[in-house]
mmCIF file with all atom_site columns, C-alpha atoms in Angstrom:
data_model
loop_
_atom_site.group_PDB
_atom_site.id
_atom_site.type_symbol
_atom_site.label_atom_id
_atom_site.label_alt_id
_atom_site.label_comp_id
_atom_site.label_asym_id
_atom_site.label_entity_id
_atom_site.label_seq_id
_atom_site.pdbx_PDB_ins_code
_atom_site.Cartn_x
_atom_site.Cartn_y
_atom_site.Cartn_z
_atom_site.occupancy
_atom_site.B_iso_or_equiv
_atom_site.pdbx_formal_charge
_atom_site.auth_seq_id
_atom_site.auth_comp_id
_atom_site.auth_asym_id
_atom_site.auth_atom_id
_atom_site.pdbx_PDB_model_num
ATOM 1   C CA . UNK A 1 1   ? 38.558  53.162  2.283   1.00 0.00 ? 1   UNK A CA 1
ATOM 2   C CA . UNK A 1 2   ? 39.630  51.490  -0.978  1.00 0.00 ? 2   UNK A CA 1
ATOM 3   C CA . UNK A 1 3   ? 42.010  49.203  0.952   1.00 0.00 ? 3   UNK A CA 1
ATOM 4   C CA . UNK A 1 4   ? 39.240  48.243  3.370   1.00 0.00 ? 4   UNK A CA 1
ATOM 5   C CA . UNK A 1 5   ? 36.931  47.471  0.461   1.00 0.00 ? 5   UNK A CA 1
ATOM 6   C CA . UNK A 1 6   ? 39.535  45.284  -1.254  1.00 0.00 ? 6   UNK A CA 1
ATOM 7   C CA . UNK A 1 7   ? 40.326  43.544  2.043   1.00 0.00 ? 7   UNK A CA 1
ATOM 8   C CA . UNK A 1 8   ? 36.643  42.789  2.616   1.00 0.00 ? 8   UNK A CA 1
ATOM 9   C CA . UNK A 1 9   ? 36.356  41.338  -0.876  1.00 0.00 ? 9   UNK A CA 1
ATOM 10  C CA . UNK A 1 10  ? 39.436  39.194  -0.287  1.00 0.00 ? 10  UNK A CA 1
ATOM 11  C CA . UNK A 1 11  ? 38.098  37.843  3.017   1.00 0.00 ? 11  UNK A CA 1
ATOM 12  C CA . UNK A 1 12  ? 34.732  37.153  1.408   1.00 0.00 ? 12  UNK A CA 1
ATOM 13  C CA . UNK A 1 13  ? 36.321  35.161  -1.416  1.00 0.00 ? 13  UNK A CA 1
ATOM 14  C CA . UNK A 1 14  ? 38.345  33.105  1.062   1.00 0.00 ? 14  UNK A CA 1
ATOM 15  C CA . UNK A 1 15  ? 35.227  32.287  3.087   1.00 0.00 ? 15  UNK A CA 1
ATOM 16  C CA . UNK A 1 16  ? 33.354  31.195  -0.039  1.00 0.00 ? 16  UNK A CA 1
ATOM 17  C CA . UNK A 1 17  ? 36.219  28.900  -1.063  1.00 0.00 ? 17  UNK A CA 1
ATOM 18  C CA . UNK A 1 18  ? 36.387  27.381  2.428   1.00 0.00 ? 18  UNK A CA 1
ATOM 19  C CA . UNK A 1 19  ? 32.643  26.701  2.449   1.00 0.00 ? 19  UNK A CA 1
ATOM 20  C CA . UNK A 1 20  ? 32.704  25.177  -1.028  1.00 0.00 ? 20  UNK A CA 1
ATOM 21  C CA . UNK A 1 21  ? 35.586  22.922  -0.040  1.00 0.00 ? 21  UNK A CA 1
ATOM 22  C CA . UNK A 1 22  ? 33.760  21.829  3.116   1.00 0.00 ? 22  UNK A CA 1
ATOM 23  C CA . UNK A 1 23  ? 30.612  21.008  1.140   1.00 0.00 ? 23  UNK A CA 1
ATOM 24  C CA . UNK A 1 24  ? 32.635  19.057  -1.401  1.00 0.00 ? 24  UNK A CA 1
ATOM 25  C CA . UNK A 1 25  ? 34.237  16.987  1.346   1.00 0.00 ? 25  UNK A CA 1
ATOM 26  C CA . UNK A 1 26  ? 30.832  16.188  2.832   1.00 0.00 ? 26  UNK A CA 1
ATOM 27  C CA . UNK A 1 27  ? 29.560  15.008  -0.544  1.00 0.00 ? 27  UNK A CA 1
ATOM 28  C CA . UNK A 1 28  ? 32.424  12.583  -1.089  1.00 0.00 ? 28  UNK A CA 1
ATOM 29  C CA . UNK A 1 29  ? 32.072  9.602   1.275   1.00 0.00 ? 29  UNK A CA 1
ATOM 30  C CA . UNK A 1 30  ? 35.185  7.639   2.054   1.00 0.00 ? 30  UNK A CA 1
ATOM 31  C CA . UNK A 1 31  ? 35.486  3.963   1.221   1.00 0.00 ? 31  UNK A CA 1
ATOM 32  C CA . UNK A 1 32  ? 35.062  3.082   4.887   1.00 0.00 ? 32  UNK A CA 1
ATOM 33  C CA . UNK A 1 33  ? 31.871  5.117   5.338   1.00 0.00 ? 33  UNK A CA 1
ATOM 34  C CA . UNK A 1 34  ? 28.814  2.880   5.891   1.00 0.00 ? 34  UNK A CA 1
ATOM 35  C CA . UNK A 1 35  ? 26.022  3.072   3.314   1.00 0.00 ? 35  UNK A CA 1
ATOM 36  C CA . UNK A 1 36  ? 22.628  3.558   4.927   1.00 0.00 ? 36  UNK A CA 1
ATOM 37  C CA . UNK A 1 37  ? 19.755  1.444   3.617   1.00 0.00 ? 37  UNK A CA 1
ATOM 38  C CA . UNK A 1 38  ? 16.188  1.933   4.763   1.00 0.00 ? 38  UNK A CA 1
ATOM 39  C CA . UNK A 1 39  ? 13.414  -0.649  4.577   1.00 0.00 ? 39  UNK A CA 1
ATOM 40  C CA . UNK A 1 40  ? 9.988   0.738   5.336   1.00 0.00 ? 40  UNK A CA 1
ATOM 41  C CA . UNK A 1 41  ? 8.300   -1.867  7.497   1.00 0.00 ? 41  UNK A CA 1
ATOM 42  C CA . UNK A 1 42  ? 4.803   -1.618  8.958   1.00 0.00 ? 42  UNK A CA 1
ATOM 43  C CA . UNK A 1 43  ? 4.530   -0.561  12.575  1.00 0.00 ? 43  UNK A CA 1
ATOM 44  C CA . UNK A 1 44  ? 2.394   -3.381  13.967  1.00 0.00 ? 44  UNK A CA 1
ATOM 45  C CA . UNK A 1 45  ? 1.277   -3.912  17.569  1.00 0.00 ? 45  UNK A CA 1
ATOM 46  C CA . UNK A 1 46  ? 2.931   -6.632  19.636  1.00 0.00 ? 46  UNK A CA 1
ATOM 47  C CA . UNK A 1 47  ? -0.460  -8.284  20.114  1.00 0.00 ? 47  UNK A CA 1
ATOM 48  C CA . UNK A 1 48  ? -2.627  -8.586  17.007  1.00 0.00 ? 48  UNK A CA 1
ATOM 49  C CA . UNK A 1 49  ? -6.024  -6.964  16.965  1.00 0.00 ? 49  UNK A CA 1
ATOM 50  C CA . UNK A 1 50  ? -8.887  -9.412  17.484  1.00 0.00 ? 50  UNK A CA 1
ATOM 51  C CA . UNK A 1 51  ? -10.355 -9.226  13.981  1.00 0.00 ? 51  UNK A CA 1
ATOM 52  C CA . UNK A 1 52  ? -11.749 -12.749 14.235  1.00 0.00 ? 52  UNK A CA 1
ATOM 53  C CA . UNK A 1 53  ? -13.985 -11.763 17.147  1.00 0.00 ? 53  UNK A CA 1
ATOM 54  C CA . UNK A 1 54  ? -15.952 -9.199  15.149  1.00 0.00 ? 54  UNK A CA 1
ATOM 55  C CA . UNK A 1 55  ? -19.421 -10.611 14.546  1.00 0.00 ? 55  UNK A CA 1
ATOM 56  C CA . UNK A 1 56  ? -22.531 -9.334  12.821  1.00 0.00 ? 56  UNK A CA 1
ATOM 57  C CA . UNK A 1 57  ? -25.914 -10.185 14.368  1.00 0.00 ? 57  UNK A CA 1
ATOM 58  C CA . UNK A 1 58  ? -27.910 -12.940 12.656  1.00 0.00 ? 58  UNK A CA 1
ATOM 59  C CA . UNK A 1 59  ? -30.777 -10.520 12.096  1.00 0.00 ? 59  UNK A CA 1
ATOM 60  C CA . UNK A 1 60  ? -28.486 -8.432  9.923   1.00 0.00 ? 60  UNK A CA 1
ATOM 61  C CA . UNK A 1 61  ? -26.991 -11.363 8.033   1.00 0.00 ? 61  UNK A CA 1
ATOM 62  C CA . UNK A 1 62  ? -30.434 -12.805 7.278   1.00 0.00 ? 62  UNK A CA 1
ATOM 63  C CA . UNK A 1 63  ? -31.787 -9.542  5.929   1.00 0.00 ? 63  UNK A CA 1
ATOM 64  C CA . UNK A 1 64  ? -33.559 -10.103 2.601   1.00 0.00 ? 64  UNK A CA 1
ATOM 65  C CA . UNK A 1 65  ? -31.759 -7.206  0.927   1.00 0.00 ? 65  UNK A CA 1
ATOM 66  C CA . UNK A 1 66  ? -28.381 -8.679  1.843   1.00 0.00 ? 66  UNK A CA 1
ATOM 67  C CA . UNK A 1 67  ? -29.397 -12.108 0.607   1.00 0.00 ? 67  UNK A CA 1
ATOM 68  C CA . UNK A 1 68  ? -30.255 -10.537 -2.730  1.00 0.00 ? 68  UNK A CA 1
ATOM 69  C CA . UNK A 1 69  ? -26.543 -9.915  -3.247  1.00 0.00 ? 69  UNK A CA 1
ATOM 70  C CA . UNK A 1 70  ? -25.728 -13.533 -2.470  1.00 0.00 ? 70  UNK A CA 1
ATOM 71  C CA . UNK A 1 71  ? -23.634 -13.098 0.698   1.00 0.00 ? 71  UNK A CA 1
ATOM 72  C CA . UNK A 1 72  ? -20.964 -15.277 -0.918  1.00 0.00 ? 72  UNK A CA 1
ATOM 73  C CA . UNK A 1 73  ? -18.248 -14.276 1.506   1.00 0.00 ? 73  UNK A CA 1
ATOM 74  C CA . UNK A 1 74  ? -20.126 -15.085 4.694   1.00 0.00 ? 74  UNK A CA 1
ATOM 75  C CA . UNK A 1 75  ? -18.206 -18.351 5.014   1.00 0.00 ? 75  UNK A CA 1
ATOM 76  C CA . UNK A 1 76  ? -14.775 -16.769 4.566   1.00 0.00 ? 76  UNK A CA 1
ATOM 77  C CA . UNK A 1 77  ? -12.692 -17.680 7.599   1.00 0.00 ? 77  UNK A CA 1
ATOM 78  C CA . UNK A 1 78  ? -11.093 -14.661 9.249   1.00 0.00 ? 78  UNK A CA 1
ATOM 79  C CA . UNK A 1 79  ? -8.007  -15.005 11.429  1.00 0.00 ? 79  UNK A CA 1
ATOM 80  C CA . UNK A 1 80  ? -6.207  -12.255 13.291  1.00 0.00 ? 80  UNK A CA 1
ATOM 81  C CA . UNK A 1 81  ? -2.956  -12.957 11.409  1.00 0.00 ? 81  UNK A CA 1
ATOM 82  C CA . UNK A 1 82  ? -4.717  -13.141 8.047   1.00 0.00 ? 82  UNK A CA 1
ATOM 83  C CA . UNK A 1 83  ? -6.550  -9.866  8.591   1.00 0.00 ? 83  UNK A CA 1
ATOM 84  C CA . UNK A 1 84  ? -3.309  -8.218  9.714   1.00 0.00 ? 84  UNK A CA 1
ATOM 85  C CA . UNK A 1 85  ? -1.622  -9.350  6.499   1.00 0.00 ? 85  UNK A CA 1
ATOM 86  C CA . UNK A 1 86  ? -4.550  -8.042  4.488   1.00 0.00 ? 86  UNK A CA 1
ATOM 87  C CA . UNK A 1 87  ? -4.351  -4.687  6.170   1.00 0.00 ? 87  UNK A CA 1
ATOM 88  C CA . UNK A 1 88  ? -0.629  -4.361  5.421   1.00 0.00 ? 88  UNK A CA 1
ATOM 89  C CA . UNK A 1 89  ? -1.228  -5.310  1.775   1.00 0.00 ? 89  UNK A CA 1
ATOM 90  C CA . UNK A 1 90  ? -4.039  -2.773  1.506   1.00 0.00 ? 90  UNK A CA 1
ATOM 91  C CA . UNK A 1 91  ? -1.807  0.139   2.514   1.00 0.00 ? 91  UNK A CA 1
ATOM 92  C CA . UNK A 1 92  ? 1.382   -0.972  0.744   1.00 0.00 ? 92  UNK A CA 1
ATOM 93  C CA . UNK A 1 93  ? 2.255   0.882   -2.505  1.00 0.00 ? 93  UNK A CA 1
ATOM 94  C CA . UNK A 1 94  ? 4.692   -1.903  -3.413  1.00 0.00 ? 94  UNK A CA 1
ATOM 95  C CA . UNK A 1 95  ? 1.734   -3.775  -4.899  1.00 0.00 ? 95  UNK A CA 1
ATOM 96  C CA . UNK A 1 96  ? 1.847   -1.309  -7.804  1.00 0.00 ? 96  UNK A CA 1
ATOM 97  C CA . UNK A 1 97  ? 4.334   -1.461  -10.654 1.00 0.00 ? 97  UNK A CA 1
ATOM 98  C CA . UNK A 1 98  ? 5.981   1.860   -9.732  1.00 0.00 ? 98  UNK A CA 1
ATOM 99  C CA . UNK A 1 99  ? 5.739   1.474   -5.951  1.00 0.00 ? 99  UNK A CA 1
ATOM 100 C CA . UNK A 1 100 ? 3.617   4.623   -5.667  1.00 0.00 ? 100 UNK A CA 1
ATOM 101 C CA . UNK A 1 101 ? -0.038  3.496   -5.639  1.00 0.00 ? 101 UNK A CA 1
ATOM 102 C CA . UNK A 1 102 ? -1.694  1.401   -2.930  1.00 0.00 ? 102 UNK A CA 1
ATOM 103 C CA . UNK A 1 103 ? -5.281  0.228   -2.576  1.00 0.00 ? 103 UNK A CA 1
ATOM 104 C CA . UNK A 1 104 ? -5.666  2.930   0.052   1.00 0.00 ? 104 UNK A CA 1
ATOM 105 C CA . UNK A 1 105 ? -4.662  5.612   -2.462  1.00 0.00 ? 105 UNK A CA 1
ATOM 106 C CA . UNK A 1 106 ? -8.189  5.494   -3.903  1.00 0.00 ? 106 UNK A CA 1
ATOM 107 C CA . UNK A 1 107 ? -10.100 3.741   -1.122  1.00 0.00 ? 107 UNK A CA 1
ATOM 108 C CA . UNK A 1 108 ? -9.639  6.383   1.542   1.00 0.00 ? 108 UNK A CA 1
ATOM 109 C CA . UNK A 1 109 ? -10.321 5.442   5.144   1.00 0.00 ? 109 UNK A CA 1
ATOM 110 C CA . UNK A 1 110 ? -11.503 8.992   5.883   1.00 0.00 ? 110 UNK A CA 1
ATOM 111 C CA . UNK A 1 111 ? -14.212 8.587   3.234   1.00 0.00 ? 111 UNK A CA 1
ATOM 112 C CA . UNK A 1 112 ? -15.616 5.193   4.169   1.00 0.00 ? 112 UNK A CA 1
ATOM 113 C CA . UNK A 1 113 ? -12.862 3.477   2.160   1.00 0.00 ? 113 UNK A CA 1
ATOM 114 C CA . UNK A 1 114 ? -14.202 5.160   -0.980  1.00 0.00 ? 114 UNK A CA 1
ATOM 115 C CA . UNK A 1 115 ? -12.943 8.099   -3.007  1.00 0.00 ? 115 UNK A CA 1
ATOM 116 C CA . UNK A 1 116 ? -14.051 11.722  -2.752  1.00 0.00 ? 116 UNK A CA 1
ATOM 117 C CA . UNK A 1 117 ? -13.399 12.371  -6.439  1.00 0.00 ? 117 UNK A CA 1
ATOM 118 C CA . UNK A 1 118 ? -15.841 11.588  -9.236  1.00 0.00 ? 118 UNK A CA 1
ATOM 119 C CA . UNK A 1 119 ? -13.219 9.603   -11.168 1.00 0.00 ? 119 UNK A CA 1
ATOM 120 C CA . UNK A 1 120 ? -10.339 8.141   -9.214  1.00 0.00 ? 120 UNK A CA 1
ATOM 121 C CA . UNK A 1 121 ? -6.732  8.843   -10.179 1.00 0.00 ? 121 UNK A CA 1
ATOM 122 C CA . UNK A 1 122 ? -4.547  5.812   -10.821 1.00 0.00 ? 122 UNK A CA 1
ATOM 123 C CA . UNK A 1 123 ? -1.118  4.934   -12.136 1.00 0.00 ? 123 UNK A CA 1
ATOM 124 C CA . UNK A 1 124 ? -1.193  7.207   -15.182 1.00 0.00 ? 124 UNK A CA 1
ATOM 125 C CA . UNK A 1 125 ? -2.156  10.318  -13.228 1.00 0.00 ? 125 UNK A CA 1
ATOM 126 C CA . UNK A 1 126 ? -5.280  10.655  -15.349 1.00 0.00 ? 126 UNK A CA 1
ATOM 127 C CA . UNK A 1 127 ? -8.887  10.219  -14.132 1.00 0.00 ? 127 UNK A CA 1
ATOM 128 C CA . UNK A 1 128 ? -10.077 6.632   -14.459 1.00 0.00 ? 128 UNK A CA 1
ATOM 129 C CA . UNK A 1 129 ? -13.416 5.594   -15.918 1.00 0.00 ? 129 UNK A CA 1
ATOM 130 C CA . UNK A 1 130 ? -15.191 5.427   -12.575 1.00 0.00 ? 130 UNK A CA 1
ATOM 131 C CA . UNK A 1 131 ? -15.118 6.375   -8.923  1.00 0.00 ? 131 UNK A CA 1
ATOM 132 C CA . UNK A 1 132 ? -13.478 3.890   -6.542  1.00 0.00 ? 132 UNK A CA 1
ATOM 133 C CA . UNK A 1 133 ? -16.469 2.460   -4.724  1.00 0.00 ? 133 UNK A CA 1
ATOM 134 C CA . UNK A 1 134 ? -16.568 2.144   -0.909  1.00 0.00 ? 134 UNK A CA 1
ATOM 135 C CA . UNK A 1 135 ? -15.377 -1.158  0.522   1.00 0.00 ? 135 UNK A CA 1
ATOM 136 C CA . UNK A 1 136 ? -17.671 -1.504  3.540   1.00 0.00 ? 136 UNK A CA 1
ATOM 137 C CA . UNK A 1 137 ? -18.823 -5.068  4.290   1.00 0.00 ? 137 UNK A CA 1
ATOM 138 C CA . UNK A 1 138 ? -17.717 -6.515  0.947   1.00 0.00 ? 138 UNK A CA 1
ATOM 139 C CA . UNK A 1 139 ? -17.387 -9.881  2.614   1.00 0.00 ? 139 UNK A CA 1
ATOM 140 C CA . UNK A 1 140 ? -21.168 -10.165 2.469   1.00 0.00 ? 140 UNK A CA 1
ATOM 141 C CA . UNK A 1 141 ? -21.624 -9.122  -1.159  1.00 0.00 ? 141 UNK A CA 1
ATOM 142 C CA . UNK A 1 142 ? -21.626 -11.600 -3.999  1.00 0.00 ? 142 UNK A CA 1
ATOM 143 C CA . UNK A 1 143 ? -21.042 -9.321  -6.991  1.00 0.00 ? 143 UNK A CA 1
ATOM 144 C CA . UNK A 1 144 ? -18.385 -6.625  -6.980  1.00 0.00 ? 144 UNK A CA 1
ATOM 145 C CA . UNK A 1 145 ? -17.578 -3.447  -8.941  1.00 0.00 ? 145 UNK A CA 1
ATOM 146 C CA . UNK A 1 146 ? -20.122 -0.909  -10.145 1.00 0.00 ? 146 UNK A CA 1
ATOM 147 C CA . UNK A 1 147 ? -21.089 -3.136  -13.077 1.00 0.00 ? 147 UNK A CA 1
ATOM 148 C CA . UNK A 1 148 ? -21.278 -6.254  -10.861 1.00 0.00 ? 148 UNK A CA 1
ATOM 149 C CA . UNK A 1 149 ? -18.961 -8.076  -13.284 1.00 0.00 ? 149 UNK A CA 1
ATOM 150 C CA . UNK A 1 150 ? -17.036 -10.088 -10.691 1.00 0.00 ? 150 UNK A CA 1
ATOM 151 C CA . UNK A 1 151 ? -18.352 -12.763 -8.356  1.00 0.00 ? 151 UNK A CA 1
ATOM 152 C CA . UNK A 1 152 ? -16.570 -13.237 -5.041  1.00 0.00 ? 152 UNK A CA 1
ATOM 153 C CA . UNK A 1 153 ? -14.195 -11.035 -3.110  1.00 0.00 ? 153 UNK A CA 1
ATOM 154 C CA . UNK A 1 154 ? -11.203 -13.278 -3.798  1.00 0.00 ? 154 UNK A CA 1
ATOM 155 C CA . UNK A 1 155 ? -11.694 -12.684 -7.539  1.00 0.00 ? 155 UNK A CA 1
ATOM 156 C CA . UNK A 1 156 ? -12.163 -8.942  -7.161  1.00 0.00 ? 156 UNK A CA 1
ATOM 157 C CA . UNK A 1 157 ? -8.991  -8.244  -5.194  1.00 0.00 ? 157 UNK A CA 1
ATOM 158 C CA . UNK A 1 158 ? -6.468  -8.793  -7.976  1.00 0.00 ? 158 UNK A CA 1
ATOM 159 C CA . UNK A 1 159 ? -8.221  -6.880  -10.769 1.00 0.00 ? 159 UNK A CA 1
ATOM 160 C CA . UNK A 1 160 ? -7.264  -3.337  -9.664  1.00 0.00 ? 160 UNK A CA 1
ATOM 161 C CA . UNK A 1 161 ? -3.703  -4.495  -8.940  1.00 0.00 ? 161 UNK A CA 1
ATOM 162 C CA . UNK A 1 162 ? -3.150  -5.621  -12.540 1.00 0.00 ? 162 UNK A CA 1
ATOM 163 C CA . UNK A 1 163 ? -5.308  -3.009  -14.290 1.00 0.00 ? 163 UNK A CA 1
ATOM 164 C CA . UNK A 1 164 ? -2.973  -0.854  -16.443 1.00 0.00 ? 164 UNK A CA 1
ATOM 165 C CA . UNK A 1 165 ? -4.703  2.384   -15.434 1.00 0.00 ? 165 UNK A CA 1
ATOM 166 C CA . UNK A 1 166 ? -4.899  1.600   -11.713 1.00 0.00 ? 166 UNK A CA 1
ATOM 167 C CA . UNK A 1 167 ? -1.857  -0.161  -10.222 1.00 0.00 ? 167 UNK A CA 1
ATOM 168 C CA . UNK A 1 168 ? -0.364  -1.710  -13.362 1.00 0.00 ? 168 UNK A CA 1
ATOM 169 C CA . UNK A 1 169 ? 1.338   -4.689  -11.727 1.00 0.00 ? 169 UNK A CA 1
ATOM 170 C CA . UNK A 1 170 ? 2.069   -7.886  -13.665 1.00 0.00 ? 170 UNK A CA 1
ATOM 171 C CA . UNK A 1 171 ? 0.561   -10.468 -11.323 1.00 0.00 ? 171 UNK A CA 1
ATOM 172 C CA . UNK A 1 172 ? 3.228   -13.068 -12.042 1.00 0.00 ? 172 UNK A CA 1
ATOM 173 C CA . UNK A 1 173 ? 5.840   -10.572 -10.812 1.00 0.00 ? 173 UNK A CA 1
ATOM 174 C CA . UNK A 1 174 ? 4.004   -9.685  -7.605  1.00 0.00 ? 174 UNK A CA 1
ATOM 175 C CA . UNK A 1 175 ? 5.141   -12.619 -5.393  1.00 0.00 ? 175 UNK A CA 1
ATOM 176 C CA . UNK A 1 176 ? 8.804   -11.921 -6.170  1.00 0.00 ? 176 UNK A CA 1
ATOM 177 C CA . UNK A 1 177 ? 8.336   -8.220  -5.489  1.00 0.00 ? 177 UNK A CA 1
ATOM 178 C CA . UNK A 1 178 ? 6.810   -8.883  -2.080  1.00 0.00 ? 178 UNK A CA 1
ATOM 179 C CA . UNK A 1 179 ? 9.390   -11.576 -1.290  1.00 0.00 ? 179 UNK A CA 1
ATOM 180 C CA . UNK A 1 180 ? 12.033  -8.874  -1.483  1.00 0.00 ? 180 UNK A CA 1
ATOM 181 C CA . UNK A 1 181 ? 10.435  -7.152  1.510   1.00 0.00 ? 181 UNK A CA 1
ATOM 182 C CA . UNK A 1 182 ? 11.510  -9.106  4.611   1.00 0.00 ? 182 UNK A CA 1
ATOM 183 C CA . UNK A 1 183 ? 8.451   -8.339  6.710   1.00 0.00 ? 183 UNK A CA 1
ATOM 184 C CA . UNK A 1 184 ? 6.133   -10.153 4.291   1.00 0.00 ? 184 UNK A CA 1
ATOM 185 C CA . UNK A 1 185 ? 7.690   -13.545 4.935   1.00 0.00 ? 185 UNK A CA 1
ATOM 186 C CA . UNK A 1 186 ? 6.877   -13.154 8.625   1.00 0.00 ? 186 UNK A CA 1
ATOM 187 C CA . UNK A 1 187 ? 3.324   -12.017 7.890   1.00 0.00 ? 187 UNK A CA 1
ATOM 188 C CA . UNK A 1 188 ? 2.620   -14.866 5.445   1.00 0.00 ? 188 UNK A CA 1
ATOM 189 C CA . UNK A 1 189 ? 4.156   -17.367 7.875   1.00 0.00 ? 189 UNK A CA 1
ATOM 190 C CA . UNK A 1 190 ? 1.787   -16.194 10.610  1.00 0.00 ? 190 UNK A CA 1
ATOM 191 C CA . UNK A 1 191 ? -1.253  -16.195 8.322   1.00 0.00 ? 191 UNK A CA 1
ATOM 192 C CA . UNK A 1 192 ? -0.713  -19.455 6.397   1.00 0.00 ? 192 UNK A CA 1
ATOM 193 C CA . UNK A 1 193 ? 1.764   -21.524 8.403   1.00 0.00 ? 193 UNK A CA 1
ATOM 194 C CA . UNK A 1 194 ? 4.627   -21.023 5.944   1.00 0.00 ? 194 UNK A CA 1
ATOM 195 C CA . UNK A 1 195 ? 6.270   -18.078 4.212   1.00 0.00 ? 195 UNK A CA 1
ATOM 196 C CA . UNK A 1 196 ? 5.282   -18.930 0.624   1.00 0.00 ? 196 UNK A CA 1
ATOM 197 C CA . UNK A 1 197 ? 3.929   -15.835 -1.161  1.00 0.00 ? 197 UNK A CA 1
ATOM 198 C CA . UNK A 1 198 ? 1.504   -16.331 -4.050  1.00 0.00 ? 198 UNK A CA 1
ATOM 199 C CA . UNK A 1 199 ? -1.187  -14.355 -5.827  1.00 0.00 ? 199 UNK A CA 1
ATOM 200 C CA . UNK A 1 200 ? -3.824  -16.806 -4.568  1.00 0.00 ? 200 UNK A CA 1
ATOM 201 C CA . UNK A 1 201 ? -2.810  -16.106 -0.990  1.00 0.00 ? 201 UNK A CA 1
ATOM 202 C CA . UNK A 1 202 ? -2.745  -12.364 -1.612  1.00 0.00 ? 202 UNK A CA 1
ATOM 203 C CA . UNK A 1 203 ? -6.322  -12.584 -2.887  1.00 0.00 ? 203 UNK A CA 1
ATOM 204 C CA . UNK A 1 204 ? -7.561  -14.527 0.127   1.00 0.00 ? 204 UNK A CA 1
#
């Protein structure tokens, strides 16, 4: 029985050494082994959605309550390619300094593009000062944010991106960061006629 026990221990040790050696070989790629690189690109339809065909009735646009807010964005031209670019930007965490926070992180589609927490969580992981307000129909509102401090949607867009507690991005660095993602050149080309990426274009 003692011999059998020692034999079993010997076989077990050999098996462990074989497995360790196999694992070590798998962890050491050869010089000829290809290095895999992955670029996360948006999965877009072959034919763009017809965003430009969405219209609100005049009776709604002329409502006195809406006019009270100024309706400054009513004249913003919407194209299918421009709206597609905007949608990709909205869901892309690469607009944040650490590549982890997107606009959609706080403006949740399942909650009317608002947040279901009293104080939204941003870059620092701590609750922010306020709840991320819903984004429905902002095109037709003149003043933005809870304190109505910003006039015009194109001025509102960049503030959360550069806010140190929200997305923390240095705006002057943003075009270069997006230029490093190959799909953005195609999207900007389709939306603006050339592939130049700028903060002004991101905001519009």
